[in-house]
PDB file of C-alpha atoms in Angstrom:
ATOM      1  CA  ILE A1035      41.537  40.402 -90.798  1.00 87.00           C
ATOM      2  CA  PRO A1036      44.402  42.655 -89.395  1.00 89.00           C
ATOM      3  CA  PHE A1037      45.820  41.881 -86.575  1.00 90.00           C
ATOM      4  CA  GLU A1038      45.286  45.330 -84.314  1.00 88.00           C
ATOM      5  CA  GLU A1039      41.047  44.970 -85.671  1.00 91.00           C
ATOM      6  CA  ALA A1040      40.766  41.761 -83.996  1.00 92.00           C
ATOM      7  CA  VAL A1041      42.956  43.464 -80.596  1.00 90.00           C
ATOM      8  CA  GLN A1042      39.936  46.024 -80.377  1.00 89.00           C
ATOM      9  CA  ARG A1043      37.175  44.251 -81.758  1.00 92.00           C
ATOM     10  CA  ILE A1044      37.989  40.370 -81.245  1.00 93.00           C
ATOM     11  CA  LEU A1045      40.843  38.903 -77.834  1.00 92.00           C
ATOM     12  CA  LEU A1046      39.751  42.667 -76.168  1.00 90.00           C
ATOM     13  CA  PRO A1047      35.584  41.989 -76.463  1.00 91.00           C
ATOM     14  CA  LEU A1048      36.578  38.426 -75.201  1.00 93.00           C
ATOM     15  CA  GLN A1049      38.193  38.828 -72.585  1.00 91.00           C
ATOM     16  CA  ARG A1050      35.968  41.289 -70.673  1.00 90.00           C
ATOM     17  CA  ARG A1051      32.902  38.875 -71.447  1.00 94.00           C
ATOM     18  CA  VAL A1052      34.906  35.998 -70.434  1.00 94.00           C
ATOM     19  CA  GLY A1053      36.020  37.912 -67.276  1.00 89.00           C
ATOM     20  CA  GLU A1054      31.928  39.540 -66.307  1.00 91.00           C
ATOM     21  CA  LEU A1055      30.493  35.534 -67.159  1.00 95.00           C
ATOM     22  CA  TRP A1056      33.285  34.468 -64.267  1.00 92.00           C
ATOM     23  CA  HIS A1057      32.424  37.609 -62.388  1.00 89.00           C
ATOM     24  CA  GLU A1058      28.381  36.503 -62.883  1.00 95.00           C
ATOM     25  CA  GLY A1059      29.425  33.049 -61.924  1.00 95.00           C
ATOM     26  CA  ARG A1060      28.420  31.716 -65.397  1.00 95.00           C
ATOM     27  CA  VAL A1061      32.374  30.529 -66.514  1.00 95.00           C
ATOM     28  CA  ASN A1062      34.935  29.241 -63.480  1.00 94.00           C
ATOM     29  CA  ILE A1063      38.185  30.406 -63.096  1.00 93.00           C
ATOM     30  CA  ALA A1064      39.238  27.835 -65.534  1.00 96.00           C
ATOM     31  CA  VAL A1065      38.177  29.065 -68.071  1.00 94.00           C
ATOM     32  CA  GLU A1066      38.887  33.049 -67.591  1.00 93.00           C
ATOM     33  CA  HIS A1067      42.387  30.855 -67.049  1.00 93.00           C
ATOM     34  CA  TYR A1068      42.184  29.272 -70.207  1.00 95.00           C
ATOM     35  CA  VAL A1069      41.115  32.296 -73.091  1.00 94.00           C
ATOM     36  CA  THR A1070      43.558  35.047 -70.943  1.00 92.00           C
ATOM     37  CA  LYS A1071      46.033  32.767 -72.285  1.00 94.00           C
ATOM     38  CA  VAL A1072      44.454  32.034 -75.504  1.00 94.00           C
ATOM     39  CA  ILE A1073      45.299  36.004 -76.039  1.00 93.00           C
ATOM     40  CA  GLN A1074      48.360  36.002 -74.445  1.00 93.00           C
ATOM     41  CA  GLN A1075      49.451  33.729 -76.893  1.00 93.00           C
ATOM     42  CA  LYS A1076      48.454  35.825 -79.712  1.00 93.00           C
ATOM     43  CA  LEU A1077      49.539  38.787 -78.815  1.00 92.00           C
ATOM     44  CA  PHE A1078      53.078  37.227 -77.982  1.00 90.00           C
ATOM     45  CA  SER A1079      53.048  35.436 -81.067  1.00 93.00           C
ATOM     46  CA  VAL A1080      52.653  38.810 -83.306  1.00 92.00           C
ATOM     47  CA  MET A1081      55.019  40.837 -80.920  1.00 90.00           C
ATOM     48  CA  ASN A1082      57.860  38.936 -81.303  1.00 89.00           C
ATOM     49  CA  GLN A1083      57.403  39.309 -85.388  1.00 90.00           C
ATOM     50  CA  LEU A1084      57.575  42.839 -84.322  1.00 90.00           C
ATOM     51  CA  PRO A1085      60.727  44.502 -84.730  1.00 86.00           C
ATOM     52  CA  VAL A1086      62.642  46.194 -82.101  1.00 85.00           C
ATOM     53  CA  ASN A1087      62.786  50.042 -82.993  1.00 88.00           C
ATOM     54  CA  GLU A1088      65.762  50.637 -80.861  1.00 89.00           C
ATOM     55  CA  PHE A1089      65.667  54.655 -82.135  1.00 92.00           C
ATOM     56  CA  GLY A1090      61.926  55.148 -81.324  1.00 95.00           C
ATOM     57  CA  PRO A1091      60.066  56.288 -78.394  1.00 97.00           C
ATOM     58  CA  ARG A1092      60.183  54.880 -74.731  1.00 97.00           C
ATOM     59  CA  VAL A1093      57.379  53.799 -73.487  1.00 98.00           C
ATOM     60  CA  VAL A1094      57.517  51.757 -70.172  1.00 98.00           C
ATOM     61  CA  VAL A1095      54.551  49.482 -69.705  1.00 98.00           C
ATOM     62  CA  ALA A1096      53.102  47.515 -66.486  1.00 98.00           C
ATOM     63  CA  CYS A1097      50.606  47.146 -64.487  1.00 97.00           C
ATOM     64  CA  PRO A1098      51.121  48.425 -60.617  1.00 96.00           C
ATOM     65  CA  GLU A1099      50.757  46.436 -57.241  1.00 94.00           C
ATOM     66  CA  GLY A1100      48.607  44.643 -57.017  1.00 93.00           C
ATOM     67  CA  GLU A1101      46.990  44.199 -60.599  1.00 94.00           C
ATOM     68  CA  TYR A1102      47.462  40.030 -62.023  1.00 93.00           C
ATOM     69  CA  HIS A1103      44.965  41.392 -65.271  1.00 91.00           C
ATOM     70  CA  GLU A1104      47.792  42.389 -67.367  1.00 93.00           C
ATOM     71  CA  ILE A1105      45.700  41.256 -71.009  1.00 93.00           C
ATOM     72  CA  GLY A1106      44.853  45.282 -71.687  1.00 93.00           C
ATOM     73  CA  ALA A1107      48.956  45.867 -70.638  1.00 96.00           C
ATOM     74  CA  GLN A1108      49.714  43.688 -73.138  1.00 95.00           C
ATOM     75  CA  ALA A1109      47.994  45.222 -76.452  1.00 94.00           C
ATOM     76  CA  ALA A1110      49.031  48.369 -75.450  1.00 96.00           C
ATOM     77  CA  THR A1111      52.371  47.749 -75.770  1.00 95.00           C
ATOM     78  CA  TYR A1112      51.817  45.833 -79.235  1.00 95.00           C
ATOM     79  CA  LEU A1113      49.814  48.499 -80.125  1.00 94.00           C
ATOM     80  CA  ALA A1114      52.824  50.955 -79.235  1.00 96.00           C
ATOM     81  CA  ALA A1115      55.649  48.969 -80.492  1.00 95.00           C
ATOM     82  CA  ALA A1116      53.054  48.319 -83.947  1.00 93.00           C
ATOM     83  CA  ARG A1117      53.254  51.965 -84.502  1.00 93.00           C
ATOM     84  CA  GLY A1118      58.087  51.952 -83.704  1.00 93.00           C
ATOM     85  CA  CYS A1119      58.373  53.200 -80.058  1.00 96.00           C
ATOM     86  CA  HIS A1120      60.229  50.674 -78.050  1.00 96.00           C
ATOM     87  CA  VAL A1121      58.615  49.734 -75.832  1.00 96.00           C
ATOM     88  CA  TYR A1122      59.895  47.788 -72.374  1.00 97.00           C
ATOM     89  CA  TYR A1123      56.956  45.624 -71.297  1.00 96.00           C
ATOM     90  CA  LEU A1124      57.202  44.675 -67.431  1.00 97.00           C
ATOM     91  CA  GLY A1125      54.646  42.697 -66.463  1.00 95.00           C
ATOM     92  CA  PRO A1126      51.810  42.578 -63.763  1.00 96.00           C
ATOM     93  CA  ASN A1127      51.991  43.189 -59.547  1.00 97.00           C
ATOM     94  CA  LEU A1128      54.820  46.173 -60.314  1.00 97.00           C
ATOM     95  CA  PRO A1129      55.722  47.666 -57.850  1.00 96.00           C
ATOM     96  CA  LEU A1130      55.874  51.343 -58.091  1.00 96.00           C
ATOM     97  CA  ALA A1131      59.579  52.013 -56.432  1.00 95.00           C
ATOM     98  CA  ASP A1132      60.999  48.590 -58.946  1.00 97.00           C
ATOM     99  CA  LEU A1133      59.099  50.732 -61.384  1.00 97.00           C
ATOM    100  CA  GLU A1134      61.358  53.923 -60.784  1.00 97.00           C
ATOM    101  CA  THR A1135      64.112  51.961 -60.500  1.00 97.00           C
ATOM    102  CA  LEU A1136      63.578  50.831 -63.889  1.00 97.00           C
ATOM    103  CA  CYS A1137      62.770  54.513 -65.367  1.00 97.00           C
ATOM    104  CA  GLU A1138      65.658  55.893 -64.239  1.00 97.00           C
ATOM    105  CA  ARG A1139      67.986  54.312 -66.521  1.00 97.00           C
ATOM    106  CA  VAL A1140      65.443  53.936 -69.808  1.00 97.00           C
ATOM    107  CA  ARG A1141      64.405  57.606 -69.476  1.00 97.00           C
ATOM    108  CA  PRO A1142      61.409  56.876 -71.186  1.00 98.00           C
ATOM    109  CA  ASP A1143      59.177  59.006 -72.927  1.00 97.00           C
ATOM    110  CA  LEU A1144      55.958  57.748 -71.856  1.00 98.00           C
ATOM    111  CA  ILE A1145      54.641  55.558 -68.571  1.00 98.00           C
ATOM    112  CA  LEU A1146      52.253  53.472 -69.662  1.00 98.00           C
ATOM    113  CA  LEU A1147      50.306  51.978 -66.559  1.00 98.00           C
ATOM    114  CA  SER A1148      46.800  49.534 -66.364  1.00 97.00           C
ATOM    115  CA  VAL A1149      44.373  49.432 -63.431  1.00 96.00           C
ATOM    116  CA  THR A1150      42.110  47.187 -64.424  1.00 92.00           C
ATOM    117  CA  GLU A1151      41.270  46.571 -60.544  1.00 90.00           C
ATOM    118  CA  THR A1152      38.677  48.750 -58.978  1.00 90.00           C
ATOM    119  CA  LYS A1153      40.763  49.813 -55.888  1.00 90.00           C
ATOM    120  CA  PRO A1154      39.621  51.573 -52.290  1.00 89.00           C
ATOM    121  CA  GLU A1155      39.295  55.331 -51.886  1.00 88.00           C
ATOM    122  CA  GLY A1156      42.553  54.565 -49.374  1.00 90.00           C
ATOM    123  CA  GLY A1157      43.721  52.174 -52.383  1.00 91.00           C
ATOM    124  CA  VAL A1158      43.450  54.877 -54.943  1.00 93.00           C
ATOM    125  CA  HIS A1159      45.358  57.118 -52.740  1.00 93.00           C
ATOM    126  CA  HIS A1160      48.523  55.118 -52.198  1.00 93.00           C
ATOM    127  CA  LEU A1161      48.612  54.533 -56.148  1.00 95.00           C
ATOM    128  CA  LEU A1162      48.118  57.948 -57.168  1.00 95.00           C
ATOM    129  CA  HIS A1163      51.324  58.709 -54.973  1.00 94.00           C
ATOM    130  CA  GLY A1164      53.298  57.123 -56.756  1.00 94.00           C
ATOM    131  CA  LEU A1165      51.917  58.383 -59.966  1.00 96.00           C
ATOM    132  CA  ARG A1166      53.044  61.697 -58.521  1.00 95.00           C
ATOM    133  CA  THR A1167      56.219  60.565 -58.022  1.00 94.00           C
ATOM    134  CA  LEU A1168      56.657  59.554 -61.061  1.00 96.00           C
ATOM    135  CA  SER A1169      55.224  61.974 -62.816  1.00 96.00           C
ATOM    136  CA  GLN A1170      57.371  65.028 -61.949  1.00 96.00           C
ATOM    137  CA  ARG A1171      59.681  63.421 -64.444  1.00 96.00           C
ATOM    138  CA  TRP A1172      58.723  61.174 -67.082  1.00 98.00           C
ATOM    139  CA  PRO A1173      54.808  61.606 -68.432  1.00 97.00           C
ATOM    140  CA  VAL A1174      52.317  59.468 -66.872  1.00 98.00           C
ATOM    141  CA  ALA A1175      48.856  57.720 -68.417  1.00 98.00           C
ATOM    142  CA  VAL A1176      46.437  55.717 -67.322  1.00 98.00           C
ATOM    143  CA  GLY A1177      43.599  52.902 -68.660  1.00 96.00           C
ATOM    144  CA  GLY A1178      41.565  50.193 -67.991  1.00 94.00           C
ATOM    145  CA  GLN A1179      38.605  50.128 -65.608  1.00 92.00           C
ATOM    146  CA  GLY A1180      40.028  50.789 -62.597  1.00 94.00           C
ATOM    147  CA  ALA A1181      41.931  53.604 -63.814  1.00 96.00           C
ATOM    148  CA  CYS A1182      38.073  54.715 -65.215  1.00 95.00           C
ATOM    149  CA  ALA A1183      36.745  54.481 -61.713  1.00 95.00           C
ATOM    150  CA  MET A1184      39.377  57.011 -60.802  1.00 95.00           C
ATOM    151  CA  GLU A1185      38.896  60.153 -63.008  1.00 94.00           C
ATOM    152  CA  HIS A1186      38.153  62.685 -60.444  1.00 94.00           C
ATOM    153  CA  PHE A1187      40.955  61.304 -58.679  1.00 94.00           C
ATOM    154  CA  LEU A1188      43.480  62.600 -61.081  1.00 95.00           C
ATOM    155  CA  GLU A1189      42.104  65.974 -62.031  1.00 92.00           C
ATOM    156  CA  ASN A1190      44.142  68.707 -61.170  1.00 90.00           C
ATOM    157  CA  THR A1191      47.179  65.559 -61.939  1.00 94.00           C
ATOM    158  CA  SER A1192      49.531  65.323 -64.621  1.00 95.00           C
ATOM    159  CA  ILE A1193      48.271  62.107 -64.991  1.00 97.00           C
ATOM    160  CA  GLU A1194      47.224  61.896 -67.997  1.00 97.00           C
ATOM    161  CA  LEU A1195      42.916  58.890 -68.209  1.00 97.00           C
ATOM    162  CA  LEU A1196      43.418  56.958 -71.627  1.00 97.00           C
ATOM    163  CA  ASP A1197      39.529  55.528 -70.708  1.00 94.00           C
ATOM    164  CA  ASP A1198      39.550  53.933 -74.188  1.00 91.00           C
ATOM    165  CA  LEU A1199      41.632  51.968 -77.093  1.00 90.00           C
ATOM    166  CA  GLY A1200      41.381  55.876 -78.878  1.00 91.00           C
ATOM    167  CA  ALA A1201      42.969  57.944 -76.188  1.00 95.00           C
ATOM    168  CA  LEU A1202      45.572  55.605 -76.501  1.00 96.00           C
ATOM    169  CA  HIS A1203      46.032  55.995 -79.863  1.00 94.00           C
ATOM    170  CA  THR A1204      45.791  59.725 -80.158  1.00 95.00           C
ATOM    171  CA  ARG A1205      48.222  59.996 -77.801  1.00 97.00           C
ATOM    172  CA  LEU A1206      50.698  57.238 -79.238  1.00 96.00           C
ATOM    173  CA  ALA A1207      50.315  59.159 -81.738  1.00 95.00           C
ATOM    174  CA  ASN A1208      51.130  62.253 -80.441  1.00 95.00           C
ATOM    175  CA  LEU A1209      54.423  60.709 -79.232  1.00 96.00           C
ATOM    176  CA  LEU A1210      55.464  59.500 -82.361  1.00 94.00           C
ATOM    177  CA  SER A1211      54.769  63.009 -83.594  1.00 92.00           C
ATOM    178  CA  THR A1212      56.493  65.087 -81.590  1.00 91.00           C
ATOM    179  CA  HIS A1213      59.356  62.410 -81.017  1.00 89.00           C
ATOM    180  CA  GLN A1214      59.815  62.819 -84.922  1.00 81.00           C
ATOM    181  CA  ARG A1215      59.630  66.351 -85.008  1.00 77.00           C
ATOM    182  CA  ALA A1216      62.852  66.231 -82.681  1.00 75.00           C
ATOM    183  CA  PHE A1217      64.999  64.284 -83.946  1.00 67.00           C
ATOM    184  CA  HIS A1218      64.185  66.330 -87.430  1.00 58.00           C
TER     185      HIS A1218
END
């Protein structure tokens, strides 16, 4: 099957299921880490085959501080790069101040953040404060289980919630369409 379909139908569901099994105590952390590393190797192997589109829309992908599960961010990176975006993948546990510094240099067309951990209300408010600051200058979208859990906090903000891969596909298609019109 095409790799993108494998990501959506096999790799991400496998990662999610192994995470569930770990939370239930049915597999240990070594198994979870092993599956994660195999999936990461597959994603990076295919991403390394993709050409870098210097003229595509600039997309910055990261996991904010305290977020260590990066498979969703890596999958978003692959999907954006495969569609012709110029992607800057920054990885897990990135302080928002450092993200902002990089964004000042690259002037992204979109910032994608993966939020997998459900945060207590104080943590949500802290994260949203930083995201609001970013979203005043650049479009910001969040995805992942933790992002979905804070959906009601995102209301009345300019921060987009991408609650599944379909929403990510749509957002990337809109970004590419807008970018192409700007250059024609």
